[in-house]
Coordinates of C-alpha atoms in Angstrom, one line a residue:
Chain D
X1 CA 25.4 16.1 -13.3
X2 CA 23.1 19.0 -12.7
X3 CA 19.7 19.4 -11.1
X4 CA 17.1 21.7 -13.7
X5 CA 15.5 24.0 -12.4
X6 CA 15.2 27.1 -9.9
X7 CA 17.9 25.0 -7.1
X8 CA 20.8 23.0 -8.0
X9 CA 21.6 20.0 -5.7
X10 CA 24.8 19.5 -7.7
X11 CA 27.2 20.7 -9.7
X12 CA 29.9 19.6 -11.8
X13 CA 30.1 16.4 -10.6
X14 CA 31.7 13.3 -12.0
X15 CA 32.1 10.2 -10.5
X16 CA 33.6 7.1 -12.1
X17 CA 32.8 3.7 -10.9
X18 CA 34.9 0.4 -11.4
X19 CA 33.4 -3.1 -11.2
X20 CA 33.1 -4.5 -7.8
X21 CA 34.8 -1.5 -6.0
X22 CA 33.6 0.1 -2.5
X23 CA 33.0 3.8 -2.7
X24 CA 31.7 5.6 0.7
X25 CA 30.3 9.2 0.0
X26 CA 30.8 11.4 2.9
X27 CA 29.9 14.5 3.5
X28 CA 27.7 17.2 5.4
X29 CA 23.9 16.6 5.9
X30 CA 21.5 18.7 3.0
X31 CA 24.5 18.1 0.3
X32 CA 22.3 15.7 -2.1
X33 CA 24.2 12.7 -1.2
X34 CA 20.2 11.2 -1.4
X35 CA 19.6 12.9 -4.7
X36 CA 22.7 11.4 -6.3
X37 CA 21.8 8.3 -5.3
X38 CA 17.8 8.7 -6.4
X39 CA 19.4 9.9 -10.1
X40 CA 21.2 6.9 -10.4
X41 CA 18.6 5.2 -9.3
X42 CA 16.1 6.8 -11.6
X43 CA 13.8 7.6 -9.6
X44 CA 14.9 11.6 -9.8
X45 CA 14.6 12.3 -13.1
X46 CA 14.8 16.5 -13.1
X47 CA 18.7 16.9 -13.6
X48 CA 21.2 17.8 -16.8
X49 CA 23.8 15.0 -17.5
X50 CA 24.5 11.7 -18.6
X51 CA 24.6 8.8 -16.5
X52 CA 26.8 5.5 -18.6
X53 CA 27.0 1.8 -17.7
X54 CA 30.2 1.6 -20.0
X55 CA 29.1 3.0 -23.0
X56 CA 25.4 3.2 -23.4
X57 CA 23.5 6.0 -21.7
X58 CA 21.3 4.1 -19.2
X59 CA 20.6 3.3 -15.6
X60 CA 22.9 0.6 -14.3
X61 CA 20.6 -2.8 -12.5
X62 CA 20.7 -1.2 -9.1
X63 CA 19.9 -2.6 -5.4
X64 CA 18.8 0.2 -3.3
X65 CA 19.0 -0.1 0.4
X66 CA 17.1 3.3 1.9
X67 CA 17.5 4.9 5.1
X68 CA 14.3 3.0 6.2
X69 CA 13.9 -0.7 5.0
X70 CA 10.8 0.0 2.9
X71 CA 9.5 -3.4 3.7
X72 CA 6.0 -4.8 2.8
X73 CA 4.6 -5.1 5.9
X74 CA 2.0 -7.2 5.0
X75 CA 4.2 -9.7 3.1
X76 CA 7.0 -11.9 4.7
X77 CA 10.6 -11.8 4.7
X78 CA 11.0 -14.2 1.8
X79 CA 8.6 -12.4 -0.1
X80 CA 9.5 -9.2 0.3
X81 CA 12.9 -10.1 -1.2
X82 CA 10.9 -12.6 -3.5
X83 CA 8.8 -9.8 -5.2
X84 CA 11.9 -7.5 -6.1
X85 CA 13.4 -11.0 -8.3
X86 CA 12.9 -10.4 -11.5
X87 CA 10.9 -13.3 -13.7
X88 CA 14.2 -15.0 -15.1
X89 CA 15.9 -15.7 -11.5
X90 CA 15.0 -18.8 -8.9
X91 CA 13.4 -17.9 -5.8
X92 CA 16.4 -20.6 -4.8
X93 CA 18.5 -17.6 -5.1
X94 CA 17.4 -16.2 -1.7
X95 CA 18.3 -18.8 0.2
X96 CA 22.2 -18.7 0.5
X97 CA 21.8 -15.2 1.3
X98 CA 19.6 -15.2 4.0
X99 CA 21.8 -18.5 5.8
X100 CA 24.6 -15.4 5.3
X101 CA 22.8 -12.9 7.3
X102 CA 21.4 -15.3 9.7
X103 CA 17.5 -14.8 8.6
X104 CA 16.5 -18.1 7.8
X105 CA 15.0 -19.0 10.6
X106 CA 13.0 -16.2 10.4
X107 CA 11.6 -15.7 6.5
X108 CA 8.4 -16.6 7.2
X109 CA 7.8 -13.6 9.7
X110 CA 5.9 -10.6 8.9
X111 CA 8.5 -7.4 9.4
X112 CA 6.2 -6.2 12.0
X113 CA 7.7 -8.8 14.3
X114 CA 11.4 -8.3 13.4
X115 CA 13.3 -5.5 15.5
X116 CA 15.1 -2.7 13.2
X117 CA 18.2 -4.7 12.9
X118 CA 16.6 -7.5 11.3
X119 CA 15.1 -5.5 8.9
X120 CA 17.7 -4.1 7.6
X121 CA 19.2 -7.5 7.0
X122 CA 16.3 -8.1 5.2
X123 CA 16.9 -4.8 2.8
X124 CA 20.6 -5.9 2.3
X125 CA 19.4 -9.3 1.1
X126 CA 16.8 -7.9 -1.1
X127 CA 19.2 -5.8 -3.0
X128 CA 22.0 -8.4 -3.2
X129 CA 19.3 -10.5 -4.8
X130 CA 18.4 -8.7 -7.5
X131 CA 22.0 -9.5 -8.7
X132 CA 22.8 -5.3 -9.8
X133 CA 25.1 -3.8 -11.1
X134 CA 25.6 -1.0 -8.5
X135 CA 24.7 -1.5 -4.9
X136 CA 23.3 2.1 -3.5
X137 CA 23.0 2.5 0.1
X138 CA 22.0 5.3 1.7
X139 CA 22.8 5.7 5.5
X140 CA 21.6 2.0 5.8
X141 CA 23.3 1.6 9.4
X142 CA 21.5 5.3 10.7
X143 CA 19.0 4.9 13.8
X144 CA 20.6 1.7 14.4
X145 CA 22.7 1.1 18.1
X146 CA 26.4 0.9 17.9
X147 CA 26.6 -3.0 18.3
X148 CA 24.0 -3.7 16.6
X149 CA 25.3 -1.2 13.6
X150 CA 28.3 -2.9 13.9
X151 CA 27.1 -6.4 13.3
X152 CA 25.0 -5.6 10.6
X153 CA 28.2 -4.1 9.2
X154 CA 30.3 -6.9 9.4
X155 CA 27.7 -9.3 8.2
X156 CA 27.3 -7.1 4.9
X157 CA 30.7 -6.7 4.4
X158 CA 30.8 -11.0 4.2
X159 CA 28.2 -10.9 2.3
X160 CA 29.7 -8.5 0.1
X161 CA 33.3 -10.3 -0.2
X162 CA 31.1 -13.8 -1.4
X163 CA 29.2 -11.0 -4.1
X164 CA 31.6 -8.1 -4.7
X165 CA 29.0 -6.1 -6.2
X166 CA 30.0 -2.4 -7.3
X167 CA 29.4 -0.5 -4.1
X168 CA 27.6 3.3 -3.4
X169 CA 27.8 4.0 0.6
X170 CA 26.6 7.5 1.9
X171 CA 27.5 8.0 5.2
X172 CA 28.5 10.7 7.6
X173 CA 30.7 8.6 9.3
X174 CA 34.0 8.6 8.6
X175 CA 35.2 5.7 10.8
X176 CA 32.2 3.8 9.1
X177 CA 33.6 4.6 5.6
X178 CA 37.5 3.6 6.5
X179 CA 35.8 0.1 7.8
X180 CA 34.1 -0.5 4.6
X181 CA 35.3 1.4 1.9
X182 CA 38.2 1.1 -0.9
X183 CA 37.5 4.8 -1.5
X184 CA 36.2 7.3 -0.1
X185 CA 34.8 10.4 -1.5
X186 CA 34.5 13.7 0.5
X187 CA 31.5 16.2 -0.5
X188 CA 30.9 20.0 -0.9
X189 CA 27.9 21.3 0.5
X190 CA 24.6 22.0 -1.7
X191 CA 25.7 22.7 -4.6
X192 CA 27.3 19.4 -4.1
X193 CA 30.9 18.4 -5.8
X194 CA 33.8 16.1 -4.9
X195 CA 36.2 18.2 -2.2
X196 CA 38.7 15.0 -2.4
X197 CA 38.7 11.6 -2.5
X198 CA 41.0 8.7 -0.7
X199 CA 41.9 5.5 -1.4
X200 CA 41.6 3.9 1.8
X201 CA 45.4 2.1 2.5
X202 CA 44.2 -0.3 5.8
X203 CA 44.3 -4.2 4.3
X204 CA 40.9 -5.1 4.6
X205 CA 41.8 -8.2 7.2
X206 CA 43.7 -5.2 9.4
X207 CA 40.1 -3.0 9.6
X208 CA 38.4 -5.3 12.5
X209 CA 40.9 -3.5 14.8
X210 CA 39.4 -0.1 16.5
X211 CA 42.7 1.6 16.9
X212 CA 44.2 0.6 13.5
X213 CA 40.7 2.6 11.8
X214 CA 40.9 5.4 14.6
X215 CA 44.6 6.5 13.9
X216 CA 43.8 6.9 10.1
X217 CA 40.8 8.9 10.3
X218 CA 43.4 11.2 12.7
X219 CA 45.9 11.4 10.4
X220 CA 43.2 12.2 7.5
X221 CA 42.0 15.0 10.2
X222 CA 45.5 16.1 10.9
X223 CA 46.7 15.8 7.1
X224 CA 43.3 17.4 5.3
X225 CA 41.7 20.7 6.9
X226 CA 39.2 20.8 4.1
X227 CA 38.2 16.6 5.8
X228 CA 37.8 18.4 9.0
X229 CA 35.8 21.5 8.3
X230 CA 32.9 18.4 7.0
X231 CA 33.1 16.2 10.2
Chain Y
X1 CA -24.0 -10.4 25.7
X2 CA -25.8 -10.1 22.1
X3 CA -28.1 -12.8 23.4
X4 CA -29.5 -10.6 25.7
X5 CA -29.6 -7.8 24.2
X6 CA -31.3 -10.0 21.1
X7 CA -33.6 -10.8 23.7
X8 CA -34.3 -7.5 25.9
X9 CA -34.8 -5.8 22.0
X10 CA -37.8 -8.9 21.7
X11 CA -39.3 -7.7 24.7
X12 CA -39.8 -4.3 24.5
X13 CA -41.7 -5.3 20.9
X14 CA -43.7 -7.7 22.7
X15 CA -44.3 -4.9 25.3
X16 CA -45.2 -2.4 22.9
X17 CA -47.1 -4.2 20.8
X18 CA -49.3 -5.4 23.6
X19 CA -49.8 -2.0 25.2
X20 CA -50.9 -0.7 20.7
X21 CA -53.1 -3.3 20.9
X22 CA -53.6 -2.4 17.1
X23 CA -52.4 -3.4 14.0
X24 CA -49.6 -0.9 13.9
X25 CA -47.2 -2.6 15.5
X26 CA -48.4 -6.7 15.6
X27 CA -46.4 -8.6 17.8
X28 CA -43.0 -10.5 17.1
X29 CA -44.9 -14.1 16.8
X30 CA -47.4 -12.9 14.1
X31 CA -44.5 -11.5 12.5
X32 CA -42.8 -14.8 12.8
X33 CA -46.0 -16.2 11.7
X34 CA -46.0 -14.3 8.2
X35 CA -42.2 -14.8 8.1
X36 CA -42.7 -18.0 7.7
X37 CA -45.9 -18.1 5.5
X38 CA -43.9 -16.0 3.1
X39 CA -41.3 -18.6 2.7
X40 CA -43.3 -21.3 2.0
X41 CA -45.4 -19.9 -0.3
X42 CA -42.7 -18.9 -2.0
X43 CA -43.0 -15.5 -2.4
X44 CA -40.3 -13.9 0.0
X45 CA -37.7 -16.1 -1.6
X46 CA -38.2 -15.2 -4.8
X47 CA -38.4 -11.5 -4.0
X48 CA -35.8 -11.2 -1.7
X49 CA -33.4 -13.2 -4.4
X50 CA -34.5 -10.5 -6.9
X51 CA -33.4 -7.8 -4.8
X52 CA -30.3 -9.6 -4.1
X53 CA -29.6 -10.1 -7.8
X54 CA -30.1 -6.4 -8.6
X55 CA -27.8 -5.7 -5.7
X56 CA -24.7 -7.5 -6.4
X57 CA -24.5 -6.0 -9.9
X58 CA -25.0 -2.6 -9.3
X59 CA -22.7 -2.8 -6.2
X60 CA -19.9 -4.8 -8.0
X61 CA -20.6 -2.2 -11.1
X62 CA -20.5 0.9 -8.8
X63 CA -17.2 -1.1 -6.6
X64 CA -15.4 -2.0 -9.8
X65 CA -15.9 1.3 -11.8
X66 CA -15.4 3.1 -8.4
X67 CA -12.0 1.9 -7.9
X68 CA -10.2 2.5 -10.9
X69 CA -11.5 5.6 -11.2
X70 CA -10.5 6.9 -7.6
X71 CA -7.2 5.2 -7.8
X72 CA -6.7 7.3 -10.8
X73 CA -7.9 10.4 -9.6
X74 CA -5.6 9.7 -6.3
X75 CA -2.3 9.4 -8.7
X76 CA -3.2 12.2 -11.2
X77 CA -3.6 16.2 -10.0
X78 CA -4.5 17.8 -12.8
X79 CA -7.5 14.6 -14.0
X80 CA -8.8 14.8 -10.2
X81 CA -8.6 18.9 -10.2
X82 CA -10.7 19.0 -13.1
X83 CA -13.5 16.1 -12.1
X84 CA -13.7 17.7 -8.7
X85 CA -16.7 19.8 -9.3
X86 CA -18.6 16.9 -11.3
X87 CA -18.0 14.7 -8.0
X88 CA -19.4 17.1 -5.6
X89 CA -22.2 17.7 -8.2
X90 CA -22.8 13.7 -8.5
X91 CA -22.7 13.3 -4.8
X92 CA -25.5 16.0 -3.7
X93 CA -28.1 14.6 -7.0
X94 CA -30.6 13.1 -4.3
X95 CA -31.1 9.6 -5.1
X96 CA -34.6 9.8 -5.9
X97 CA -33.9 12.7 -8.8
X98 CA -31.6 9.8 -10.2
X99 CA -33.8 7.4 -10.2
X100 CA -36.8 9.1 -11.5
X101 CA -34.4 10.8 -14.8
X102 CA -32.9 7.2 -15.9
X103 CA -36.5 5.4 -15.9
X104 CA -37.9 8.8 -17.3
X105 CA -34.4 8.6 -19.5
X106 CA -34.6 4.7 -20.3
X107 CA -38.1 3.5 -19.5
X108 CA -38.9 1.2 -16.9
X109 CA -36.8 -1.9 -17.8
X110 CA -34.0 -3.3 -15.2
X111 CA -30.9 -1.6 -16.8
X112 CA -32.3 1.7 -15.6
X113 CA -32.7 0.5 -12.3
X114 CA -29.1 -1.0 -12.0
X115 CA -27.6 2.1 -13.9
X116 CA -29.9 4.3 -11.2
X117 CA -28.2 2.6 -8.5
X118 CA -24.6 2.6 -9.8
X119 CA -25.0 6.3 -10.5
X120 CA -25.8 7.1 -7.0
X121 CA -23.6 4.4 -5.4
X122 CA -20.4 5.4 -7.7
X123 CA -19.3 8.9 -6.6
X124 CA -19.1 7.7 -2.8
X125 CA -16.8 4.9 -4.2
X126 CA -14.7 6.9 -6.1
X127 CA -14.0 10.0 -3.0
X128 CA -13.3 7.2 -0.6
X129 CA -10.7 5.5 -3.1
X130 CA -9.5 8.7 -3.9
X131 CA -8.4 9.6 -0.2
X132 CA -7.2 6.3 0.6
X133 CA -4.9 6.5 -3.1
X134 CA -3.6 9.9 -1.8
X135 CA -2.2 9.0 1.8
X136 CA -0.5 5.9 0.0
X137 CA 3.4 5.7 1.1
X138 CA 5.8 7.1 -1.2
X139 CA 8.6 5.3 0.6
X140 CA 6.9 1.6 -0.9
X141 CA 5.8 3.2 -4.4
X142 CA 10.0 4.2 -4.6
X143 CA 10.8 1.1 -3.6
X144 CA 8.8 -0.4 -6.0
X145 CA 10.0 1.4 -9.1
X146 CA 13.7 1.0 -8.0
X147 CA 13.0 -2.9 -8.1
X148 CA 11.1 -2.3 -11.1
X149 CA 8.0 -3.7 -10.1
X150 CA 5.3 -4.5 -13.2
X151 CA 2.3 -2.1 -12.8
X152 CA 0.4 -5.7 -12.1
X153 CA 2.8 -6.3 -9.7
X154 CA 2.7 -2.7 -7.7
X155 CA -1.2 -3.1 -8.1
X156 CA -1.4 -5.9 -6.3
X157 CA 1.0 -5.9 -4.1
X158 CA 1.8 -2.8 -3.0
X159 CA -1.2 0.0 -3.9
X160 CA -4.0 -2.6 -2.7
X161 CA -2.6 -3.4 0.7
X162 CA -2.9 0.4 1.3
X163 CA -6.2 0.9 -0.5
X164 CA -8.2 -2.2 1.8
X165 CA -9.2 -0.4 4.7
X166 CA -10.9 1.8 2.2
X167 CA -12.3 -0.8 0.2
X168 CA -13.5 -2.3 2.9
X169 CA -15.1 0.9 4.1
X170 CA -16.6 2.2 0.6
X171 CA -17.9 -2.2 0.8
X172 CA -19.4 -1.5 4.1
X173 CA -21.3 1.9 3.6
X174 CA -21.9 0.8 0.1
X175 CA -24.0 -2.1 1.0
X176 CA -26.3 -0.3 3.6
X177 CA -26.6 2.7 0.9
X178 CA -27.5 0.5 -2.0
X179 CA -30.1 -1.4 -0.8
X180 CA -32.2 1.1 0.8
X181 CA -31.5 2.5 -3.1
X182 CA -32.8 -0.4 -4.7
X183 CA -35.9 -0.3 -2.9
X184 CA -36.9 3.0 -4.1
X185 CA -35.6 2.2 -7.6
X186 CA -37.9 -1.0 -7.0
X187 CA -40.7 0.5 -5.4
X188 CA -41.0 3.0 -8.4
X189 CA -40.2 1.0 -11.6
X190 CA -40.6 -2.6 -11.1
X191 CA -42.5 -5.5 -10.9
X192 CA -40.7 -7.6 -8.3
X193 CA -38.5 -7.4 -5.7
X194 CA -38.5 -6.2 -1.9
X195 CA -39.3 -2.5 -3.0
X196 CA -42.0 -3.9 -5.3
X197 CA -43.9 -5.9 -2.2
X198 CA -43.1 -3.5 0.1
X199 CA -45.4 -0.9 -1.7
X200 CA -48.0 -3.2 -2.0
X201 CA -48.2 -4.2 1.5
X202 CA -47.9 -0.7 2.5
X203 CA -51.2 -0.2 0.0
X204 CA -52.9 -2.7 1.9
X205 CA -51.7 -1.7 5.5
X206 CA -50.0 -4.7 5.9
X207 CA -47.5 -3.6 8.8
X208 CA -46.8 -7.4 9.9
X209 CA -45.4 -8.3 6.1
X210 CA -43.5 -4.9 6.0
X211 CA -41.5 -5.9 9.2
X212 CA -41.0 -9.8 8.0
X213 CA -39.5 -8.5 4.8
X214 CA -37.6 -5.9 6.4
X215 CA -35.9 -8.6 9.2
X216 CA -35.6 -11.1 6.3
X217 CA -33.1 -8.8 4.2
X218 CA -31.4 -7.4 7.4
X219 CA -30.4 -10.7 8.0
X220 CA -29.2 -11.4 4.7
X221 CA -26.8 -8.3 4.8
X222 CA -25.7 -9.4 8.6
X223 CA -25.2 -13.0 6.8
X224 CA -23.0 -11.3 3.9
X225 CA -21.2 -9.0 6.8
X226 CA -20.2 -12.0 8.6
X227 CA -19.5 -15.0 6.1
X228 CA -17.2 -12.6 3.3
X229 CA -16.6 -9.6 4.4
X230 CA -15.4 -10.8 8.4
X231 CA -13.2 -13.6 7.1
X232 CA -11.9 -11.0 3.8
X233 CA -10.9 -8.5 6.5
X234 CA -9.1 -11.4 9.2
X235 CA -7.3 -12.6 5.7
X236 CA -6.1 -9.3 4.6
X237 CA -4.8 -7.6 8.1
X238 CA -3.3 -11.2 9.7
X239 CA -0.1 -9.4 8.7
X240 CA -0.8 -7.3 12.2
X241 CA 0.2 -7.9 15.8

């Protein structure tokens, strides 16, 4: 995939994705993690490549949860995730997945009156919804406060585990990516291309322990200079 | 508080009027007096409901027309760089030049008048729309395409939302611009109306039916400011602290 034009975001780049897997993107700030994600999406349209959902040439069903919530702010909870259902699905749909990230109480609210946390609950639930076919998310825990990051994490990755749903993650970082992903895939700088990628070993029931994420990313450190010159 | 004022505003009339001592400026009860004459006879009802008439069409005309076409203007460059110029052109027309080219144009029948009105209300309608359209968020328009939104569907419920402080606005001056419009347009081609009487009391000096007209249709736009376009505005912002 390649970017037309006078500046090239990325070059040579390849990325295969298998049903229901976990991929975390990581690399340096400027790289066009955000303009990968925006091509899949389609909403970037100026590049040179092929995108394939097996074998036809077209954009998978994503769920797209942005660095910001992009929330209606003058609609509620339930119907800002209501108005991203297509006609064919039950608004009956919502339901389990907002008892999942503990929102029901609160679907009736206007996102004014929910604190950043909440809203991005309320992003994650929207794209679940929509039932895609690749989840992109795009720094979806940035700006938030470690505990708070941290339970928002956990709650998505249940969520996630009920609806393994084929997984995109940019983040920057890397003890983020070992908690959630099954790979991870390390980025050039703009141009961007894939510098290497890891299959994450941890059992996912063994990643709730600190220490047990914290002594791979230091071996990936110790064992990969190229990892270390991105962090 | 607007009691008072209401009242201290009486007043000074009374005041003035009894310092004249002429018939320049009769006092609030005579006005009151042919106020009410006016009403009962008839006549002040039916004129002022002509006016009205001739007011919601051309403003729901110059509103509707107004819209779309600033909305597309806001979402397209190159259409908006090259009606520019014919907007700053249709803006600085003075309404009277308007007015007196579409009767000269059309004779003196009622579409004139209504397409006089729309023609200068419209341009006004269509800037405002235009600069609300152009500081919409990109974030919500991404958001929408990525969900796939219908065009219906981002209309309504994401573009609008945006655009309503500039409706409202465009609504607002739109009002107090078209019906001091209508009386001209009235005053110069028609047969009825507020414009219409207005001339003819001003022919006969008639200074007390001049300022029972005039407090008649002020009322009627404070009536229409408070009973729709209040209650539209608490309806659409209750989403805010």
């Amino acid at each position: 995939m390649e970017r037309a034009g006078h500046h090239t975001a990325i070059a040579d780049f390849r990325l295969l994705l298998k049903s229901g897997e976990f991929i975390c993107l990581v690399g340096p700030s400027g790289c066009g993690k955000t303009t990968l994600l925006n091509i899949i999406a389609g909403l970037d349209n100026d590049y040179e490549g092929d995108i394939l959902v097996g074998r036809q040439h077209t954009h998978p069903k994503i769920g797209y949860i942005f660095q910001n919530p992009r929330l209606l702010p003058w609609r509620t909870v339930r119907e800002n995730i209501e108005l991203a259902l297509d006609s064919r699905q039950s608004p009956a749909v919502i339901d389990p997945l907002l008892e999942v990230m503990q929102l029901t109480q609160s679907q009736h609210v206007y996102p004014e009156r929910l604190s950043l946390g909440m809203s991005r609950r309320v992003s994650i639930i929207r794209a679940f919804a929509v039932d895609p076919e690749v989840l992109l998310m795009d720094e979806p825990f940035v700006s938030l406060d470690a505990p708070t990051a941290r339970q928002v994490r956990e709650l998505l990755l249940k969520l996630w585990q009920a609806r393994p749903h084929t997984v995109l993650f940019v983040t920057h970082d890397l003890r983020e990516a070992i908690a959630l992903a099954d790979r991870i895939i390390f980025l050039s700088a703009a141009p961007m291309s894939v510098i290497s990628e890891i299959t994450v070993p941890i059992p996912r029931y063994e990643r709730h322990s600190e220490n047990a994420i914290e002594a791979f990313r230091r071996q990936l450190i110790n064992d990969c200079p190229e990892i270390r010159q991105l962090l | 508080m607007p009691a008072l004022s209401l009242l201290a505003f009486l007043a000074v009339w009374q005041g003035l009027a009894v310092y004249l001592n002429n018939g320049t400026l009769p006092t609030p009860e005579t006005v009151a007096r042919v106020f009410w004459l006016a009403c009962v006879t008839g006549q002040l009802p039916y004129n002022l409901s002509m006016t009205l008439l001739r007011l919601v069409v051309s403003f729901s005309i110059a509103m509707l027309l107004g819209c779309s076409i600033g909305i597309i203007l806001g979402r397209n460059k190159k259409l908006d760089a090259f009606f520019d110029n014919w907007l700053v052109i249709f803006l600085n027309i003075p309404a009277l030049v308007t007015i007196i080219l579409c009767y000269v144009w059309f004779g003196l029948v009622e579409s004139a008048a209504i397409l006089a009105v729309v023609i200068n209300k419209l341009p006004n309608v269509i800037v405002t729309i235009r600069e609300g359209t152009r500081t919409l968020d990109q974030d919500l328009l991404e958001m929408a395409r990525c969900y796939h939104f219908s065009k219906r569907k981002t209309l309504v419920h994401v573009i609008w939302p945006q655009l309503h402080p500039f409706v409202m606005g465009a609504t607002r001056s739109g009002l107090a611009l078209i019906w001091k419009i209508i009386l001209v347009v009235e005053l110069l081609g028609r047969s009825d109306g507020m414009g219409y009487q207005l001339h003819l009391f001003f022919q006969l000096f008639d200074v007390a039916s001049i300022l029972a007209y005039t407090i008649a249709f002020v009322a009627v736009i404070q009536l229409i400011e408070l009973l729709i376009l209040k209650p539209l505005d608490k309806k659409s912002l209750r989403w805010r602290r």
